[in-house]
Coordinates of C-alpha atoms in Angstrom, one line a residue:
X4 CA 89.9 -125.8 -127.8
X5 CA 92.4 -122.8 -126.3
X6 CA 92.6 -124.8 -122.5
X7 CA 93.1 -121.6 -120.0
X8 CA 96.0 -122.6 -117.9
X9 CA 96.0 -121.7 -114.1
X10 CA 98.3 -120.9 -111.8
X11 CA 97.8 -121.1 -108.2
X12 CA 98.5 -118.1 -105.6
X13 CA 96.9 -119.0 -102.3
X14 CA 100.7 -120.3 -101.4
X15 CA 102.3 -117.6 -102.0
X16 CA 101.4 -114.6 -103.5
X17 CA 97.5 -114.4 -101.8
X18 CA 98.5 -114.5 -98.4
X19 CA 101.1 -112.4 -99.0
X20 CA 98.7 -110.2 -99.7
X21 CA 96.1 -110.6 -97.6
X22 CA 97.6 -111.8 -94.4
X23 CA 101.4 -110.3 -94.9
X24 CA 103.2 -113.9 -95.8
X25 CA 102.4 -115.1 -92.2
X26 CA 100.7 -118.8 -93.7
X27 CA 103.6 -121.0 -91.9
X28 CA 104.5 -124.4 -93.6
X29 CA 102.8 -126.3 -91.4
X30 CA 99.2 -124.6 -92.3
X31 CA 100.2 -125.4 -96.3
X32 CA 101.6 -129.5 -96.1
X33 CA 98.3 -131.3 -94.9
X34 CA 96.3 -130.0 -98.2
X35 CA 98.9 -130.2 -100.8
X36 CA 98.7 -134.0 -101.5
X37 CA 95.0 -132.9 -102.5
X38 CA 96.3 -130.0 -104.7
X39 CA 98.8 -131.9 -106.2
X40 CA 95.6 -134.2 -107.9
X41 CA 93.8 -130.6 -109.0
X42 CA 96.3 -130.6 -112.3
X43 CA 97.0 -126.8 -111.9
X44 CA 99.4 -125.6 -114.7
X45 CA 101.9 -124.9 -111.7
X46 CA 101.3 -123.4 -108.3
X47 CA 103.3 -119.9 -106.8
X48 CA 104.9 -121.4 -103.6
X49 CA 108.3 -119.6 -103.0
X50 CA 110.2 -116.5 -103.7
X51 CA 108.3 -112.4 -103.4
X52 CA 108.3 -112.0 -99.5
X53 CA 107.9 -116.1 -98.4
X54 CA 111.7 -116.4 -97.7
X55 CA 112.5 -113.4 -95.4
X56 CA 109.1 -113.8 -93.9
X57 CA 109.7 -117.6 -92.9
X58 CA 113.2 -116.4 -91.3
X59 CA 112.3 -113.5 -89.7
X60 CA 108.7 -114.0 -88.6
X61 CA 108.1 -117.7 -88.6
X62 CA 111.3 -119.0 -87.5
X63 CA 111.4 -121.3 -90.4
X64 CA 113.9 -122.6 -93.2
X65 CA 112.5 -121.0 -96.6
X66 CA 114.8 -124.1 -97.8
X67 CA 113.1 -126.4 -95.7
X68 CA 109.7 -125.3 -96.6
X69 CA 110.5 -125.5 -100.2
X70 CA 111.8 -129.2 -99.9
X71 CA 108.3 -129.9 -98.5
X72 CA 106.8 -128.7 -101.6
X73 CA 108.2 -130.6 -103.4
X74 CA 107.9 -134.0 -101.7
X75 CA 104.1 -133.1 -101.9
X76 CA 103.7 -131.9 -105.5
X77 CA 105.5 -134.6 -107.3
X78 CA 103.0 -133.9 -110.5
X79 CA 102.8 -130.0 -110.3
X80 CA 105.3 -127.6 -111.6
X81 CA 106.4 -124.9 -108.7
X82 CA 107.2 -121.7 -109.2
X83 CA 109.0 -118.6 -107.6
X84 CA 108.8 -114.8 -108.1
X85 CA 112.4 -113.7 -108.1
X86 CA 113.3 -110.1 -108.1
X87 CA 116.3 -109.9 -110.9
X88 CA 119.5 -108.5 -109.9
X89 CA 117.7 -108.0 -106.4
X90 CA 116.9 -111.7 -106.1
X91 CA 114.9 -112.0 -102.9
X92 CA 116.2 -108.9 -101.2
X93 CA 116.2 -105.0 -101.7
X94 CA 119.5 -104.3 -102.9
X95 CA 121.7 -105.2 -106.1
X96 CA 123.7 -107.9 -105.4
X97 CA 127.0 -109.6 -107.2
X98 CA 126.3 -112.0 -110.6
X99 CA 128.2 -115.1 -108.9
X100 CA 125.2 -114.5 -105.5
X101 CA 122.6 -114.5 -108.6
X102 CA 123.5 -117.3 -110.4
X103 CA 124.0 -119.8 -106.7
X104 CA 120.7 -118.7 -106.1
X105 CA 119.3 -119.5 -109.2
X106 CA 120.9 -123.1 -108.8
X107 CA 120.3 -123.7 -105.6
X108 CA 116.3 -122.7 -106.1
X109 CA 116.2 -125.0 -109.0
X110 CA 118.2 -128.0 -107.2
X111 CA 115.7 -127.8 -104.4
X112 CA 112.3 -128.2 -106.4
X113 CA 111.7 -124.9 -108.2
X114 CA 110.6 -125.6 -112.1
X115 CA 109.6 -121.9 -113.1
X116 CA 111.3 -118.8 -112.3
X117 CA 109.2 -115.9 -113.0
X118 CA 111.6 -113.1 -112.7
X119 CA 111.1 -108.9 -113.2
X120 CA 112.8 -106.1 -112.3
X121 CA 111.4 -102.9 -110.8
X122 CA 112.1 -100.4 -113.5
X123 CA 111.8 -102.8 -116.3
X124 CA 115.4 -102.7 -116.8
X125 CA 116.1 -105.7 -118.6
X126 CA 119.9 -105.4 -118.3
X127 CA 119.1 -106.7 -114.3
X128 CA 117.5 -109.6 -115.6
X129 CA 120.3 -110.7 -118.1
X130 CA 122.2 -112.8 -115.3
X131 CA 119.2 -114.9 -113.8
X132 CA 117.9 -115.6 -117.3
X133 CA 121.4 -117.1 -118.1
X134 CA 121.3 -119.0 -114.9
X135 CA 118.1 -120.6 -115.5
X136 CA 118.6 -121.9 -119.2
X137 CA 121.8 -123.1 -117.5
X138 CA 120.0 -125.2 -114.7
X139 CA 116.9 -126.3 -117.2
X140 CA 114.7 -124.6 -115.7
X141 CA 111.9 -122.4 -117.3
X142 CA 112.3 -118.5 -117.5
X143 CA 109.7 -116.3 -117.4
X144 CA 110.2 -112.7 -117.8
X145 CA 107.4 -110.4 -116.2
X146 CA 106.7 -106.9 -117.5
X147 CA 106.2 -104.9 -114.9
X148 CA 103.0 -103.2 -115.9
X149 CA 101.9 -99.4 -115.2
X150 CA 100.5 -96.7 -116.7
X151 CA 101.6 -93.0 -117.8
X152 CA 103.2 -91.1 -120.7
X153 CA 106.0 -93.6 -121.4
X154 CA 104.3 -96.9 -121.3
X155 CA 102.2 -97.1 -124.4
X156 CA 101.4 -99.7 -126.4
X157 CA 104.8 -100.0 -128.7
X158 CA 107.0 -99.4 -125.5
X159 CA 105.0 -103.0 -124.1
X160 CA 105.8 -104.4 -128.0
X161 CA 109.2 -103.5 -127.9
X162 CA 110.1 -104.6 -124.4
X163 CA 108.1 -108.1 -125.4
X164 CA 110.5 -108.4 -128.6
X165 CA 113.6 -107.5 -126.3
X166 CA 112.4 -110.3 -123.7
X167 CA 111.9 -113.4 -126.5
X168 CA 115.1 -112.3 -127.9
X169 CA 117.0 -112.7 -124.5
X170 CA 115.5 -116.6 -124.6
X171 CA 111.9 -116.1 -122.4
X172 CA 110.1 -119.1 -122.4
X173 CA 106.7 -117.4 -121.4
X174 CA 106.3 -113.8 -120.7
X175 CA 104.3 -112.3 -118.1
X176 CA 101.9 -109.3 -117.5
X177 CA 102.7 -108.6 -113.9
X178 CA 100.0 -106.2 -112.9
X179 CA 101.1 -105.4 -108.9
X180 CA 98.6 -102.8 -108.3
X181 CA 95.2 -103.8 -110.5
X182 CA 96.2 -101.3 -112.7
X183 CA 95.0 -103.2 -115.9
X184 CA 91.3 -102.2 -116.7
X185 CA 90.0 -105.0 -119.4
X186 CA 89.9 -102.9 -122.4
X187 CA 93.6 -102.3 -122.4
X188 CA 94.1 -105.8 -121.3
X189 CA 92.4 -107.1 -124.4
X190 CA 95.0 -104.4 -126.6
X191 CA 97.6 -104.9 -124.4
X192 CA 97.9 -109.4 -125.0
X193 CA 96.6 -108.7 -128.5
X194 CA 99.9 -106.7 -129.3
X195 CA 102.6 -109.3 -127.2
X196 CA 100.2 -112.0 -128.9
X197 CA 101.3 -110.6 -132.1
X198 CA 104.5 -109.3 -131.3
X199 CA 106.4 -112.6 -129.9
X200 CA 105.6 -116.4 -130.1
X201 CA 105.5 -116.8 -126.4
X202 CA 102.8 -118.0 -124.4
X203 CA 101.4 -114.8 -122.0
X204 CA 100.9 -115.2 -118.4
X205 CA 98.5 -112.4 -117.1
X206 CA 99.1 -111.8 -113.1
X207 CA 96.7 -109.1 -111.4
X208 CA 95.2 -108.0 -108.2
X209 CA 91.8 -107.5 -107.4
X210 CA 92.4 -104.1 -105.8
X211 CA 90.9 -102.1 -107.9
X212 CA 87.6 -104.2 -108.5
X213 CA 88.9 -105.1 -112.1
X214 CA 90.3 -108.4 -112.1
X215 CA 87.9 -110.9 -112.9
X216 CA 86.8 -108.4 -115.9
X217 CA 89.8 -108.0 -116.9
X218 CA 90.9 -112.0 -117.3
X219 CA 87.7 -112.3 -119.2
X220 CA 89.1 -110.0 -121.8
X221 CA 92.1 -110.7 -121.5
X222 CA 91.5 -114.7 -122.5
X223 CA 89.3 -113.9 -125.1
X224 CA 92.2 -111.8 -126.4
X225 CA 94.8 -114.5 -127.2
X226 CA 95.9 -114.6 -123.5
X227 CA 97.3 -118.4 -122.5
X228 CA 97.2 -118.1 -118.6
X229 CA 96.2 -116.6 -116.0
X230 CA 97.2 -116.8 -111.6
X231 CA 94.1 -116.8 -109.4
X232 CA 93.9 -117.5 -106.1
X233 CA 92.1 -120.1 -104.0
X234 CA 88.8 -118.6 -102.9
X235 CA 88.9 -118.0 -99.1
X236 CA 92.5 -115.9 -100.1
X237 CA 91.2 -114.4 -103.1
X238 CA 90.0 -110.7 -104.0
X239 CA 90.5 -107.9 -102.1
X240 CA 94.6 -107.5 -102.7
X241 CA 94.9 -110.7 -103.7
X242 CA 93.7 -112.1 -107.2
X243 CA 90.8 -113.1 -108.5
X244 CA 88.7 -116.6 -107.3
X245 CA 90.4 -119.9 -108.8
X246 CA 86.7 -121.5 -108.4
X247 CA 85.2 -118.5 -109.9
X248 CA 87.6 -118.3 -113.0
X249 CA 87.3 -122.6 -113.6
X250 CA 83.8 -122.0 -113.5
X251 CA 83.3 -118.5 -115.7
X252 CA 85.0 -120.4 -118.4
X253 CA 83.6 -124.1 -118.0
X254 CA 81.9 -125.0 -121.0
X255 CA 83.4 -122.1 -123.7
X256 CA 86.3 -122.4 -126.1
X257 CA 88.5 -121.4 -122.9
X258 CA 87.4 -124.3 -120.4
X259 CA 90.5 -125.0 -118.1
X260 CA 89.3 -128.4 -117.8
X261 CA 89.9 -128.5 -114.3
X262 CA 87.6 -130.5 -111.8
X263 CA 85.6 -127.7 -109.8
X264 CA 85.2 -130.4 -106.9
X265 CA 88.8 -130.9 -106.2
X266 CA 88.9 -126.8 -106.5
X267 CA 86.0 -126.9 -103.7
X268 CA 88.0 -129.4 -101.7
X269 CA 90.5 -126.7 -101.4
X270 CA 89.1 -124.0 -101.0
X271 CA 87.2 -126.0 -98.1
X272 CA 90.3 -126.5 -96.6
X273 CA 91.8 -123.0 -96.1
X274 CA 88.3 -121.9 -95.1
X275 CA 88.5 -122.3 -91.5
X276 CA 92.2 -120.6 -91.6
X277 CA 90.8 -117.6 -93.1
X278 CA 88.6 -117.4 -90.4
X279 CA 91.7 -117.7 -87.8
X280 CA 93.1 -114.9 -89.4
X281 CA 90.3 -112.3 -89.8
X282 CA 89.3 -113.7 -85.6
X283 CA 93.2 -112.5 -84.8
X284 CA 93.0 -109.6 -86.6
X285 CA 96.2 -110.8 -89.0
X286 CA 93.5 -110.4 -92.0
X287 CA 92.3 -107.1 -91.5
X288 CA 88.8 -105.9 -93.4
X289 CA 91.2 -103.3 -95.2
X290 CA 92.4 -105.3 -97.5
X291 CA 89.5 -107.5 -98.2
X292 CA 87.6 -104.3 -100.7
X293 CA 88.0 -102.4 -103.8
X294 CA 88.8 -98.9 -104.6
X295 CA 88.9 -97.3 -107.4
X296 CA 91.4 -95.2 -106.5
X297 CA 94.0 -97.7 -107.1
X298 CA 93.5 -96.3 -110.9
X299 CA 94.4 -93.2 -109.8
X300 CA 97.3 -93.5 -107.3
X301 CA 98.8 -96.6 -108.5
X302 CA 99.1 -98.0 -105.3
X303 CA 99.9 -101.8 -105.0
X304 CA 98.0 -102.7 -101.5
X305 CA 101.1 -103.6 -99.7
X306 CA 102.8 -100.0 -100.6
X307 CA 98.8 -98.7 -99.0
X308 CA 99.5 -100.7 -95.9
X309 CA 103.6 -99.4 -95.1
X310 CA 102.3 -96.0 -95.8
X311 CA 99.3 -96.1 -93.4
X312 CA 101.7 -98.1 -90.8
X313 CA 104.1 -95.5 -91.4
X314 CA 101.8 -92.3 -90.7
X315 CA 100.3 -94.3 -87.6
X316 CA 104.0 -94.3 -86.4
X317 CA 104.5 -90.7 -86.8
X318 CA 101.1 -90.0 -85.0
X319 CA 100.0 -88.4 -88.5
X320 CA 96.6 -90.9 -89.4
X321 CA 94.7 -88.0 -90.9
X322 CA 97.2 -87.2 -93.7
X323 CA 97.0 -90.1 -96.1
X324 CA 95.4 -88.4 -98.5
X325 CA 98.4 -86.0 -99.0
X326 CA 100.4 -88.6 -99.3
X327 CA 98.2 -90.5 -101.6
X328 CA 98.3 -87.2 -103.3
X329 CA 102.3 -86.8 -103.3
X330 CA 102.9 -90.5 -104.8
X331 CA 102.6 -89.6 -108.6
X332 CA 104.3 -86.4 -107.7
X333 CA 107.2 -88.2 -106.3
X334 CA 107.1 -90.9 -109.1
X335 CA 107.2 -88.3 -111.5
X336 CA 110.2 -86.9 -110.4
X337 CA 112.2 -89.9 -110.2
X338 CA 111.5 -90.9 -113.6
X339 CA 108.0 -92.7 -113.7
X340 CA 109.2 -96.2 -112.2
X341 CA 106.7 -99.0 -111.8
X342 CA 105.4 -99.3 -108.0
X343 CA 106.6 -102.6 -107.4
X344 CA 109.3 -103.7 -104.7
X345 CA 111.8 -102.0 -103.9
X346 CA 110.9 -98.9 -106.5
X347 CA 107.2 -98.6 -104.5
X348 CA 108.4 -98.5 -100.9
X349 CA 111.3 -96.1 -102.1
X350 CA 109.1 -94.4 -103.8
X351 CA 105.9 -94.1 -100.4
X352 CA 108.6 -93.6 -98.3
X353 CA 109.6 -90.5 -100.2
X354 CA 106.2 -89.4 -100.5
X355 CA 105.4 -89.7 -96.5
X356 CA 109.1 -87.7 -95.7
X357 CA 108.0 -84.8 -98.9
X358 CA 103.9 -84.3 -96.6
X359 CA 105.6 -85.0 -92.7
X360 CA 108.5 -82.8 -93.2
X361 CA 106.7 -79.9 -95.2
X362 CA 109.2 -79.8 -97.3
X363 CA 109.6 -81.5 -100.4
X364 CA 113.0 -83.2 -100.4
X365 CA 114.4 -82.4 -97.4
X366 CA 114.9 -85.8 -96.2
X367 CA 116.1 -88.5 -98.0
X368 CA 116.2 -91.9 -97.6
X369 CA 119.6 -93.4 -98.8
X370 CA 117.1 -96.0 -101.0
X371 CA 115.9 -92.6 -102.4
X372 CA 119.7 -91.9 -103.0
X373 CA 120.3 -95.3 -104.5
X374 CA 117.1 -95.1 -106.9
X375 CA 118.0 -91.4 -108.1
X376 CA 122.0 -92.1 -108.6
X377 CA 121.2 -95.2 -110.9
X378 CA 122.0 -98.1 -108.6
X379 CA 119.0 -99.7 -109.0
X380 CA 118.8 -99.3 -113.5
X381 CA 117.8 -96.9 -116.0
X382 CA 114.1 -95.5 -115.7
X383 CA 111.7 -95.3 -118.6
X384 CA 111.9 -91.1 -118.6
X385 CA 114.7 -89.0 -117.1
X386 CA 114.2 -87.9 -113.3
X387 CA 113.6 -83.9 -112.9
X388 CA 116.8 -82.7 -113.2
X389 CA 115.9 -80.4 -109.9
X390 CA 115.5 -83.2 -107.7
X391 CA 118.4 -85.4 -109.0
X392 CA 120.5 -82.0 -108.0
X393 CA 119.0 -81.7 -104.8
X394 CA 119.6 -85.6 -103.9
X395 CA 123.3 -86.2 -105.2
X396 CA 126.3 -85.1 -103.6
X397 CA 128.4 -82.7 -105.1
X398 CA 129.8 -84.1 -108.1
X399 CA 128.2 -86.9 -108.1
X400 CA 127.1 -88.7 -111.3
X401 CA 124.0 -90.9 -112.0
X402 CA 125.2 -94.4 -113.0
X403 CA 124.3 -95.4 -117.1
X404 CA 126.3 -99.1 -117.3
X405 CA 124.2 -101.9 -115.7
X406 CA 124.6 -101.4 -111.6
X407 CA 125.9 -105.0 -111.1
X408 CA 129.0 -104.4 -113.1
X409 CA 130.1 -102.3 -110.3
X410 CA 129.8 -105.0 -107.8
X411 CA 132.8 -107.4 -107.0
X412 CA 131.5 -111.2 -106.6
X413 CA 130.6 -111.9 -102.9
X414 CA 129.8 -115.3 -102.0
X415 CA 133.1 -115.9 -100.9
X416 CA 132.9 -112.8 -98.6
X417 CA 129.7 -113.9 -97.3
X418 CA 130.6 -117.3 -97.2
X419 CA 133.4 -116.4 -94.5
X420 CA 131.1 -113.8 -92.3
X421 CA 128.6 -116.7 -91.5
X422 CA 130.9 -119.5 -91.3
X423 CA 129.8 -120.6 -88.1
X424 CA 125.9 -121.2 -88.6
X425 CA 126.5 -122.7 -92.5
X426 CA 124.7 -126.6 -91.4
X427 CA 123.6 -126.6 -95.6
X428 CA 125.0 -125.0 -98.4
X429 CA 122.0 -123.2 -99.1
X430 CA 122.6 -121.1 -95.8
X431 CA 125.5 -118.6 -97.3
X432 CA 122.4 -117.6 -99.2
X433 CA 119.7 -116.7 -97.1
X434 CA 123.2 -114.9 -95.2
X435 CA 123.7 -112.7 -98.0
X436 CA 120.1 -111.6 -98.3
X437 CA 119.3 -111.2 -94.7
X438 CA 122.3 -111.1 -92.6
X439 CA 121.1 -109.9 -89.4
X440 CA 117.7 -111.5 -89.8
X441 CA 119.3 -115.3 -90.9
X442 CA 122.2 -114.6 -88.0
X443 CA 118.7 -114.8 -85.4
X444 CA 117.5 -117.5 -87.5
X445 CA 120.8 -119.9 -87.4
X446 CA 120.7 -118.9 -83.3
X447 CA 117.1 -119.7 -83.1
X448 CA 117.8 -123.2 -85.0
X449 CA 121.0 -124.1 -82.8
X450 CA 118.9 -123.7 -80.2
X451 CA 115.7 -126.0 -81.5
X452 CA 118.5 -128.6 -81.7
X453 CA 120.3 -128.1 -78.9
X454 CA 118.2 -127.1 -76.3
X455 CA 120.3 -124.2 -75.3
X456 CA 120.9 -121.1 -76.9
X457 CA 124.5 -119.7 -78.4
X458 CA 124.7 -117.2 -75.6
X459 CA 123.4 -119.7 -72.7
X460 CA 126.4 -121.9 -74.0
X461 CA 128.6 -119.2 -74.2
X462 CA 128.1 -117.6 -70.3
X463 CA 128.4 -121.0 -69.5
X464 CA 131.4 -121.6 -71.0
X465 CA 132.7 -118.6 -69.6
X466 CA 131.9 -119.9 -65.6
X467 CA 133.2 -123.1 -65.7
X468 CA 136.3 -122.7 -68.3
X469 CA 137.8 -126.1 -69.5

């Protein structure tokens, strides 16, 4: 029999999803002894938006938490989604900032990395890759999938081919928006099934009503395994039903030959904190549907929710539409890019500037500036030529060479600016991704353990000098 693996979401990427990463550790560690007995192929725990989200929302060590995993899921791999050259962050950063994270993920519990980059560039991927096989840990390269011109069918082969041949131990179909409708899926793992001898991971959302069709084919097409989600954080933006899935393919060639009561026992856990979350409004009913749209826009749901906060902001409500409208327009013109972080909130934020403005272009972002002059990687089709004028400076050239050649190592640099807060090694790092938001968190801590805060201590000092 072809066992279906499974990979967990609900700690990571479903309530990212659904309830913007606010799940604090204290919500996961009481039912993790529990899923640690389920026997998933691995759960998603760490990494995507977990780690600025525990320092800058929840006041908590993304370090700390991850520890606690791992005391807890002693029999369960756990896995991370890691943003390539961009690691956790939204900017390129230095190979020798890369490679210490890489380590010090792996040292503190992670067993998979599941790492992609935003335009598919797979020179941004060529550092964490090394650092993994270094560590012993297991690499898994994600395709960022979308649709248009460019990304047919031998564009997916030959990308799969350039991925095995870097030294992938699994490959991943990372399907951010519910783009994948299960016809293509079935072509799509078919081809990567024939194209490479690594085992395919197929990731999706539910946002466009697809997903649970699309696993379906996507499994009887060869494909190995698949994330869901457990179910009182599943559908909606999230992915499809863990229970649902188990059950859909109990008794066929495919069983996962999980035990559907230890699923239940789950899911009855996070029930009641679903409920919380919908009663506080931190779930919101907009993100719990479908839309077909998503096919049409390409619009992951968190992009949908920065560009409706971002119109409430400006007072403008009634004009999501245009700007659902200007997306592909925008995406067009800077060369087709995936909508995945950073390449889809570059890429809204554009679009909202193009309808508030009334002029297409007249503001730009400097992430808009970064994305156009080749800081971010190669796109799959040139940019229109007319823009890329508009947006550089005078004289200015697009970048060709992989961006992180242009950047001088920086730990030691960062290393020094935060000095003063460093209590673990790990803390340089969550420094270099988040300065200003890990400079609050260090304060915040110093203050847990002292009872006072930095500034308290240092007015005081200041009134009664020594």
């Amino acid at each position: 029999m072809a066992r279906v693996k499974i990979v967990e979401t609900v700690l990571r990427d479903a309530h990212q999803s659904l309830i913007a990463t606010r799940m604090p550790s204290g919500e996961m560690e009481p039912i993790l002894d529990e899923m640690d007995r389920v026997g998933y192929y691995a759960v998603e725990c760490w990494g995507g938006a977990t780690f600025d989200a525990c320092l800058r929302f929840l006041k908590e060590d993304p370090w700390e938490r991850l520890r606690m995993l791992k005391r807890h899921l002693k029999n369960t791999k756990l896995q991370m989604l890691f943003r390539g050259q961009n690691i956790l962050g939204y900017n390129h950063y230095a190979d020798d900032v890369v490679a210490y994270f890489v380590q010090k993920s792996i040292d503190n519990g992670i067993d998979i990395i599941r790492v992609f980059d935003c335009l598919n560039d797979i020179r941004n991927l060529e550092t964490a890759v090394k650092a993994t096989k270094k560590e012993k840990g297991h690499i898994q390269i994600a395709l960022s999938y979308t649709t248009g011109e460019a990304y047919d069918m031998k564009y997916w082969q030959t990308l799969a081919g350039r991925i095995e041949d870097m030294g992938a131990d699994s490959l991943c179909i990372k399907d951010m928006a519910g783009l994948l409708v299960p016809a293509e899926a079935e072509k799509l793992v078919k081809v990567l099934k024939k194209g490479t001898s690594l085992p395919v991971d197929l990731h999706t959302h539910y946002t466009s009503g697809m997903a649970s069709m699309t696993y379906m084919k996507a499994v009887e097409a060869g494909c190995d395994i698949i994330d869901t989600a457990s179910t009182p954080f599943a559908l909606g933006t999230s992915q499809p039903s863990t229970d649902v899935m188990v059950r859909a393919l109990k008794g066929t060639e495919f069983d996962t030959g999980l035990d559907l009561e230890k699923l239940l026992a789950v899911s009855d856990y996070f029930r009641p904190y679903r409920e919380q979350c919908i009663e506080s409004g931190l779930m919101s009913t907009k993100v719990l549907g479908v839309n077909v749209n998503t096919l049409r826009y390409q619009v992951p749901g968190g992009m949908l929710s920065n560009l409706i906060s971002q119109l409430h902001q400006a007072g403008q409500d009634d004009r999501l539409t245009e700007v659902l409208e200007e997306v592909p327009r925008v995406r067009e013109d800077f060369g087709e890019p995936p909508l995945v972080t950073p390449s889809s909130q570059i890429v809204g934020t554009q679009a909202v500037m193009n309808v508030l403005t009334g002029e297409r272009y007249k503001m730009v972002p400097k992430e808009s500036h970064k994305l156009v002059a080749g800081e971010f990687g190669q796109t799959v089709k040139p940019m229109n030529p007319d823009v890329v004028k508009k947006i550089l400076k005078p004289g200015e050239k697009q970048i060709t060479e992989r961006p992180a050649d242009f950047i001088q190592p920086q730990l030691p640099v960062f290393r020094e600016k935060c000095e003063e807060w460093i209590e673990q090694p790990e803390d340089v790092l969550s420094y270099a991704l988040f300065p200003q938001v890990a400079e609050e968190f260090f304060e915040y801590r110093r203050a847990q353990k002292t009872g006072i805060s930095a500034r308290q201590a240092d007015r005081k000092n200041q009134a009664y000098p020594l």
